[in-house]
mmCIF file of C-alpha atoms in Angstrom:
data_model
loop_
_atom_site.group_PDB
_atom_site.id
_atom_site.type_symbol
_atom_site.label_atom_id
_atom_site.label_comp_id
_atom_site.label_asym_id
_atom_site.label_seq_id
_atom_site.Cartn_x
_atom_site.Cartn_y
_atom_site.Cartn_z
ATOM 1 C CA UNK P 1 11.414 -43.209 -21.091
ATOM 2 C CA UNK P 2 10.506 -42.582 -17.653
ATOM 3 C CA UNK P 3 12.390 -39.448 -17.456
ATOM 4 C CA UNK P 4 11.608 -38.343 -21.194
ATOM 5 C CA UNK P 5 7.614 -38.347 -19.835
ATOM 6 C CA UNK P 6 8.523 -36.468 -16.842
ATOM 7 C CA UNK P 7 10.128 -33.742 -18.634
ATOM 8 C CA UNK P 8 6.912 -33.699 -20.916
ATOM 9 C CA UNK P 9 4.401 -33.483 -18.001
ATOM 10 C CA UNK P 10 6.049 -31.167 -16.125
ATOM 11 C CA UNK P 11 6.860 -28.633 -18.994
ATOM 12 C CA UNK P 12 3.088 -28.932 -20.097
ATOM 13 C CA UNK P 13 2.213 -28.002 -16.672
ATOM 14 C CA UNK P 14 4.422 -25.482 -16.562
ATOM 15 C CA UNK P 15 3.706 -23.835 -19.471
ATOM 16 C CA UNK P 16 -0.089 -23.886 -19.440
ATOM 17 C CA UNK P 17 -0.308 -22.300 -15.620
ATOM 18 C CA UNK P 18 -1.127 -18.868 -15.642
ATOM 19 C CA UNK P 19 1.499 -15.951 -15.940
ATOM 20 C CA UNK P 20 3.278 -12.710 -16.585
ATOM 21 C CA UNK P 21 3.779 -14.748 -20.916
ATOM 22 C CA UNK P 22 0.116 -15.635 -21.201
ATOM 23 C CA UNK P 23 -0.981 -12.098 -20.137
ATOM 24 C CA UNK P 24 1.595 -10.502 -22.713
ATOM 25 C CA UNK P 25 0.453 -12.756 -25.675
ATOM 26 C CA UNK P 26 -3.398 -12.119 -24.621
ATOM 27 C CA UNK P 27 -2.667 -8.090 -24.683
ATOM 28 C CA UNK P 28 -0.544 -7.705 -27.945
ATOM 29 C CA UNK P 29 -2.825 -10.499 -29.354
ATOM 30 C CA UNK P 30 -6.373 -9.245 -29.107
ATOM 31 C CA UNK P 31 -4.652 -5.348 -29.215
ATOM 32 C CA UNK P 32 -2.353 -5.817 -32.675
ATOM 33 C CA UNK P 33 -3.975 -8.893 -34.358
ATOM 34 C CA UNK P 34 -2.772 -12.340 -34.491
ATOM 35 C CA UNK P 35 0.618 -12.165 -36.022
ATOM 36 C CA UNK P 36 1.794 -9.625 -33.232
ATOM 37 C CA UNK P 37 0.566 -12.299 -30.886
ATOM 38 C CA UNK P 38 2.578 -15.344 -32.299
ATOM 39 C CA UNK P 39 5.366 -13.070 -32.843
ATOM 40 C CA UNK P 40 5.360 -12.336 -29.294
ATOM 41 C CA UNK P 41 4.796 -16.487 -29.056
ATOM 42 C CA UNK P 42 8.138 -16.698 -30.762
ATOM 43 C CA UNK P 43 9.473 -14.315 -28.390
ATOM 44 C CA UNK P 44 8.990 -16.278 -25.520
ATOM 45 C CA UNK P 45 10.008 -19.450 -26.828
ATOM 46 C CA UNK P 46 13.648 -17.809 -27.755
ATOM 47 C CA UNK P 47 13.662 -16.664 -23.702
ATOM 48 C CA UNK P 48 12.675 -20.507 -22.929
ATOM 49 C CA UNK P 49 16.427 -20.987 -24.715
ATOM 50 C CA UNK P 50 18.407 -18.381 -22.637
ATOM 51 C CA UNK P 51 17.374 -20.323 -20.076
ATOM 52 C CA UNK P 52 18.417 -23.832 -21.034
ATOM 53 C CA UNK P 53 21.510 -22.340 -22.570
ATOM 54 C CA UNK P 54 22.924 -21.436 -19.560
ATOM 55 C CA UNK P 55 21.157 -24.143 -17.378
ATOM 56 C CA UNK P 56 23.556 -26.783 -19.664
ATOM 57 C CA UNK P 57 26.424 -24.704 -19.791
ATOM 58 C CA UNK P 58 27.299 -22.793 -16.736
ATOM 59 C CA UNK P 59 24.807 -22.750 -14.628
ATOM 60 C CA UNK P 60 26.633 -24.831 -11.651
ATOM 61 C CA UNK P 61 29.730 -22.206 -12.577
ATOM 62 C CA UNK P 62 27.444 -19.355 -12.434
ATOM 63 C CA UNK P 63 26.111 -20.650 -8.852
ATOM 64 C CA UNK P 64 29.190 -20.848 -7.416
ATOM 65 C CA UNK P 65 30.783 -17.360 -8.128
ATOM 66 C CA UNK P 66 27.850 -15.682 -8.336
ATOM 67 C CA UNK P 67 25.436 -16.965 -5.602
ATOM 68 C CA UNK P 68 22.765 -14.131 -6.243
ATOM 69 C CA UNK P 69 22.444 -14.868 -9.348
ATOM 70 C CA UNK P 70 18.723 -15.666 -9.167
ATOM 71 C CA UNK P 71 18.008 -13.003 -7.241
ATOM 72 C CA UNK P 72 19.372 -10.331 -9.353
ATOM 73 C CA UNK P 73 16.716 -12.723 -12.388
ATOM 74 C CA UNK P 74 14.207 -11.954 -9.564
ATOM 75 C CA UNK P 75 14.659 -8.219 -8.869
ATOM 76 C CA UNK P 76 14.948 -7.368 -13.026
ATOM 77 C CA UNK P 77 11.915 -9.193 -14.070
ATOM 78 C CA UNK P 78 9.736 -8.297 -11.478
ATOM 79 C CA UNK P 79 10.592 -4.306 -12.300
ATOM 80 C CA UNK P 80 10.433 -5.325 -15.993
ATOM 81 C CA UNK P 81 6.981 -6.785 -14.918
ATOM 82 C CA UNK P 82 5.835 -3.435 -13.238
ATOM 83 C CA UNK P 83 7.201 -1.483 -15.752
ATOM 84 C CA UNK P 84 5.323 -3.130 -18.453
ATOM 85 C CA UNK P 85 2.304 -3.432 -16.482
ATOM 86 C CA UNK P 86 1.963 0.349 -15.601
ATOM 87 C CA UNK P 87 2.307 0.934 -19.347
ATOM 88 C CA UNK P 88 -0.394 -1.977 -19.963
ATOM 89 C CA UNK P 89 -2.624 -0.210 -18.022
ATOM 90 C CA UNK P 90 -1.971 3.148 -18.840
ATOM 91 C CA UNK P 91 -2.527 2.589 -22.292
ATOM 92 C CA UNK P 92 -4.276 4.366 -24.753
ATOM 93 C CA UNK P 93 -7.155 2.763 -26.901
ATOM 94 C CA UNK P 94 -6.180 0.988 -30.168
ATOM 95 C CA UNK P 95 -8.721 2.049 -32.601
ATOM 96 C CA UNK P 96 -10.129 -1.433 -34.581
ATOM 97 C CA UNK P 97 -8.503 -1.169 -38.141
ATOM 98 C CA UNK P 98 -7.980 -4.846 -38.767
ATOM 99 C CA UNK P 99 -4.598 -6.258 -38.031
ATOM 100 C CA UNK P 100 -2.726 -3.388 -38.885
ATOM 101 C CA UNK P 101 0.078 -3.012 -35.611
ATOM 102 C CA UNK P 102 0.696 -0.035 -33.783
ATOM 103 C CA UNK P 103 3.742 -1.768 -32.337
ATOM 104 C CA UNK P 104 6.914 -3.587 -35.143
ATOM 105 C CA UNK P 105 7.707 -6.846 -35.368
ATOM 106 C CA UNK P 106 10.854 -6.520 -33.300
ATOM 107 C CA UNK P 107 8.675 -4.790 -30.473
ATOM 108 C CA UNK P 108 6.746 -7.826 -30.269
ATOM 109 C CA UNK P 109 9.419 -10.456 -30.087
ATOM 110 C CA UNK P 110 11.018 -8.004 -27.462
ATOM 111 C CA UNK P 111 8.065 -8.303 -25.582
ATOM 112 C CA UNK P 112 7.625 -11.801 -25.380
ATOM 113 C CA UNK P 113 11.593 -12.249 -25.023
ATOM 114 C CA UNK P 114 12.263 -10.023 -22.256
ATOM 115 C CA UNK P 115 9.037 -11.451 -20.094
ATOM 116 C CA UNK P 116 10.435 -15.102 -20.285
ATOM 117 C CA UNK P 117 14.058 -14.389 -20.026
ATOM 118 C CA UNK P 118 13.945 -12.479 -16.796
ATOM 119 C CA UNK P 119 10.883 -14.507 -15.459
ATOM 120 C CA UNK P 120 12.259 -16.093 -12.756
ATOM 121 C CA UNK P 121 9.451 -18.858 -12.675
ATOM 122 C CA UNK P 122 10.826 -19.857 -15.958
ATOM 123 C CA UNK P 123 14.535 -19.533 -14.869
ATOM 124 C CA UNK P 124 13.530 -21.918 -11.864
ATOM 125 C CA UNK P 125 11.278 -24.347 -14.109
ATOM 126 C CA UNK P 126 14.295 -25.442 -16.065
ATOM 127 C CA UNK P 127 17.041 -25.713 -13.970
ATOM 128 C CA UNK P 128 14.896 -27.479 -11.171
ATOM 129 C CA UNK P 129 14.213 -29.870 -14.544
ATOM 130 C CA UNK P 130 17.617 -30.246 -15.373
ATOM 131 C CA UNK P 131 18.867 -30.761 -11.695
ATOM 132 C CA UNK P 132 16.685 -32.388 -9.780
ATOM 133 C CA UNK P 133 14.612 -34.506 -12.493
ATOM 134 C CA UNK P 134 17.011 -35.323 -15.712
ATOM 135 C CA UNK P 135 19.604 -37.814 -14.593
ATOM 136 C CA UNK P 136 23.421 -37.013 -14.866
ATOM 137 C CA UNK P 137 24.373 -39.228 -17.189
ATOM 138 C CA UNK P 138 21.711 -38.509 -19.673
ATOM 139 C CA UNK P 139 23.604 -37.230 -23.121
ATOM 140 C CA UNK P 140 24.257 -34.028 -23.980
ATOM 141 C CA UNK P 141 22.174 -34.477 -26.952
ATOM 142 C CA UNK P 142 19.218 -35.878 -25.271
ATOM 143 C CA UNK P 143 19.622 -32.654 -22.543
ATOM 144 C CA UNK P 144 19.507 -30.489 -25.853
ATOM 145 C CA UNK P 145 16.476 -32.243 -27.042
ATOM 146 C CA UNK P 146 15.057 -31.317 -23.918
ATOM 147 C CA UNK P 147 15.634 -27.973 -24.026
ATOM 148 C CA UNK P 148 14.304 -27.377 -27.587
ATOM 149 C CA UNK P 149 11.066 -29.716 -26.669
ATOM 150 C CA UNK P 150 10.841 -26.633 -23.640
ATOM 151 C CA UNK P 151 11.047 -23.913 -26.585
ATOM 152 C CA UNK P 152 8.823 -25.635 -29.195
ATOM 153 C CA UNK P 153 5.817 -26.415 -26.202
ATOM 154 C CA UNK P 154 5.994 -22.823 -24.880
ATOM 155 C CA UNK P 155 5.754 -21.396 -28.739
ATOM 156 C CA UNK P 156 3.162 -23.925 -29.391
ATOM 157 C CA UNK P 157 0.910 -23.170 -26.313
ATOM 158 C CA UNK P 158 1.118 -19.081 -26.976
ATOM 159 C CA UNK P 159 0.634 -19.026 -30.424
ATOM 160 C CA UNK P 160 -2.511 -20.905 -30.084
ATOM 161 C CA UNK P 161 -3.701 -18.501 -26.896
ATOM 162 C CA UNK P 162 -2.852 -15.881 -30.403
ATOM 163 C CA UNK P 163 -4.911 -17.890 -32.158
ATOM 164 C CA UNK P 164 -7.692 -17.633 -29.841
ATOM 165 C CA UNK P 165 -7.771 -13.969 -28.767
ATOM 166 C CA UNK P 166 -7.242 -12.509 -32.596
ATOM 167 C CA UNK P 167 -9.882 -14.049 -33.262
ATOM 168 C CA UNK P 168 -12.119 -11.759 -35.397
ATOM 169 C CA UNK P 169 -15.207 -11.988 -33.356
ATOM 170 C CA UNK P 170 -13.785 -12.011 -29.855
ATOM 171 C CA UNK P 171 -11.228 -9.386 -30.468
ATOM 172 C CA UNK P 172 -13.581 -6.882 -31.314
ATOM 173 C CA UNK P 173 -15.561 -7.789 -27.970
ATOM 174 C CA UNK P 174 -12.541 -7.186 -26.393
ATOM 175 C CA UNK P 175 -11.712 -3.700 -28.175
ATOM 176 C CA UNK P 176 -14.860 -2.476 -27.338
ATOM 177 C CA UNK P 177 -13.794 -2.665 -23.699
ATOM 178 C CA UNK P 178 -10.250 -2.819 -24.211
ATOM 179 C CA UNK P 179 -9.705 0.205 -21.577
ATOM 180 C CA UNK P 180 -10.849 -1.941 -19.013
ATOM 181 C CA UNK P 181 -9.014 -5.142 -20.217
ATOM 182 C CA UNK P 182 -5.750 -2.987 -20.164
ATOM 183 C CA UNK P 183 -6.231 -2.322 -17.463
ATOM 184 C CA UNK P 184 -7.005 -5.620 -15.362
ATOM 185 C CA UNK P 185 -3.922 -7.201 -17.374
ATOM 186 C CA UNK P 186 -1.860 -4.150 -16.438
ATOM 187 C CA UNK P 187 -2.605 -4.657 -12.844
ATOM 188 C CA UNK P 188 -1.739 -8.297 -12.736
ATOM 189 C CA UNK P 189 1.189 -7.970 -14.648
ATOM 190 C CA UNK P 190 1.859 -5.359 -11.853
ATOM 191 C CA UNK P 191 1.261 -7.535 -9.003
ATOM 192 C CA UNK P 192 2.834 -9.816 -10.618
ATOM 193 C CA UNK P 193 5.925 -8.021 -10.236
ATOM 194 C CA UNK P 194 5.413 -6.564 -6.842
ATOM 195 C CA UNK P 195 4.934 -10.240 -5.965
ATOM 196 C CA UNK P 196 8.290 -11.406 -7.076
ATOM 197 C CA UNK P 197 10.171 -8.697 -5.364
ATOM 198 C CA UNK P 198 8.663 -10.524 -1.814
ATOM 199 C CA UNK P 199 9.446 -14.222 -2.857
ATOM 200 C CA UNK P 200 12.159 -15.863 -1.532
ATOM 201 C CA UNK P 201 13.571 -17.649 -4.224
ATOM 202 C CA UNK P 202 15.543 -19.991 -1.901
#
């Protein structure tokens, strides 16, 4: 019980702290209407499963003949971050015509995929979980349960920041200065990145 909490706090706390996911749902959200958002929510809990996937079944393998492994995570998400983030703030205004999308499903669970699954943060959330706080002789199906808990809390959390930024009133406040918007997200999806590249992940 003891660890089962544990795992509970600390994924709350981990998935509720600001970051390169919550500025991704807030864009496509309050840009594309609110099923782009939870889309994107879904997204992002499918990159919460790469994670665990290999976490539970390689990741001690993966260590050992490839020690910069999470480095190479490091260096692809943060140029995936300043990639996205140049286009986030380069980008042109939507013009307010409901919830139609000027971006397809797929786009948007691309979107929030790729941001988790080569977010190192994430990548270091759950194995430090798995490793450090889950004991060793906790069953595999309890270390799945885990995992999906980590999926379900992440899609949970985004697809109510959806919720909130589709929101009819509020997301036309936000197009009518949606230039500017753009562009703050853009630059601290940016910096985001830029940040990464200088972090030792060690």
């Amino acid at each position: 019980m003891t660890e089962f909490l544990a795992v509970i706090m600390i994924t709350i706390l981990a998935v509720i702290s600001p970051g390169a996911d919550f500025a991704i749902v807030t864009k496509n959200s309050y840009l594309y209407g609110r099923s782009i958002g939870v889309l994107t929510s879904i997204g992002i809990a499918l990159g919460v499963l790469v994670h665990v996937a290999y976490t539970l079944l390689a990741v001690a393998i993966v260590m050992e003949f490839a020690p910069n492994f999470l480095t190479i995570i490091k260096y692809l998400g943060a140029f995936y971050l300043i990639y996205i983030g140049y286009k986030t703030f380069r980008q042109k205004p939507v013009k307010d015509v409901g919830y139609s999308t000027c971006i397809s499903s797929a786009q948007a669970l691309r979107y929030g995929f790729f941001t988790n699954a080569l977010n190192p943060k994430t990548t270091l959330f759950v194995i430090s979980t798995y490793t450090q706080i889950v004991s060793a002789i906790t069953p595999k199906s309890i270390l799945i349960g885990y995992g999906l808990f980590m999926s379900v809390a992440h899609f949970i959390w985004f697809a109510l920041v959806a919720l909130l930024f589709s929101q009819r009133t509020l997301r036309e406040k936000m197009l009518n200065k949606q230039v500017a918007i753009n562009q703050v997200i853009g630059f601290i999806l940016g910096l985001l990145g830029v940040f990464l590249l200088f972090t030792n992940l060690n």
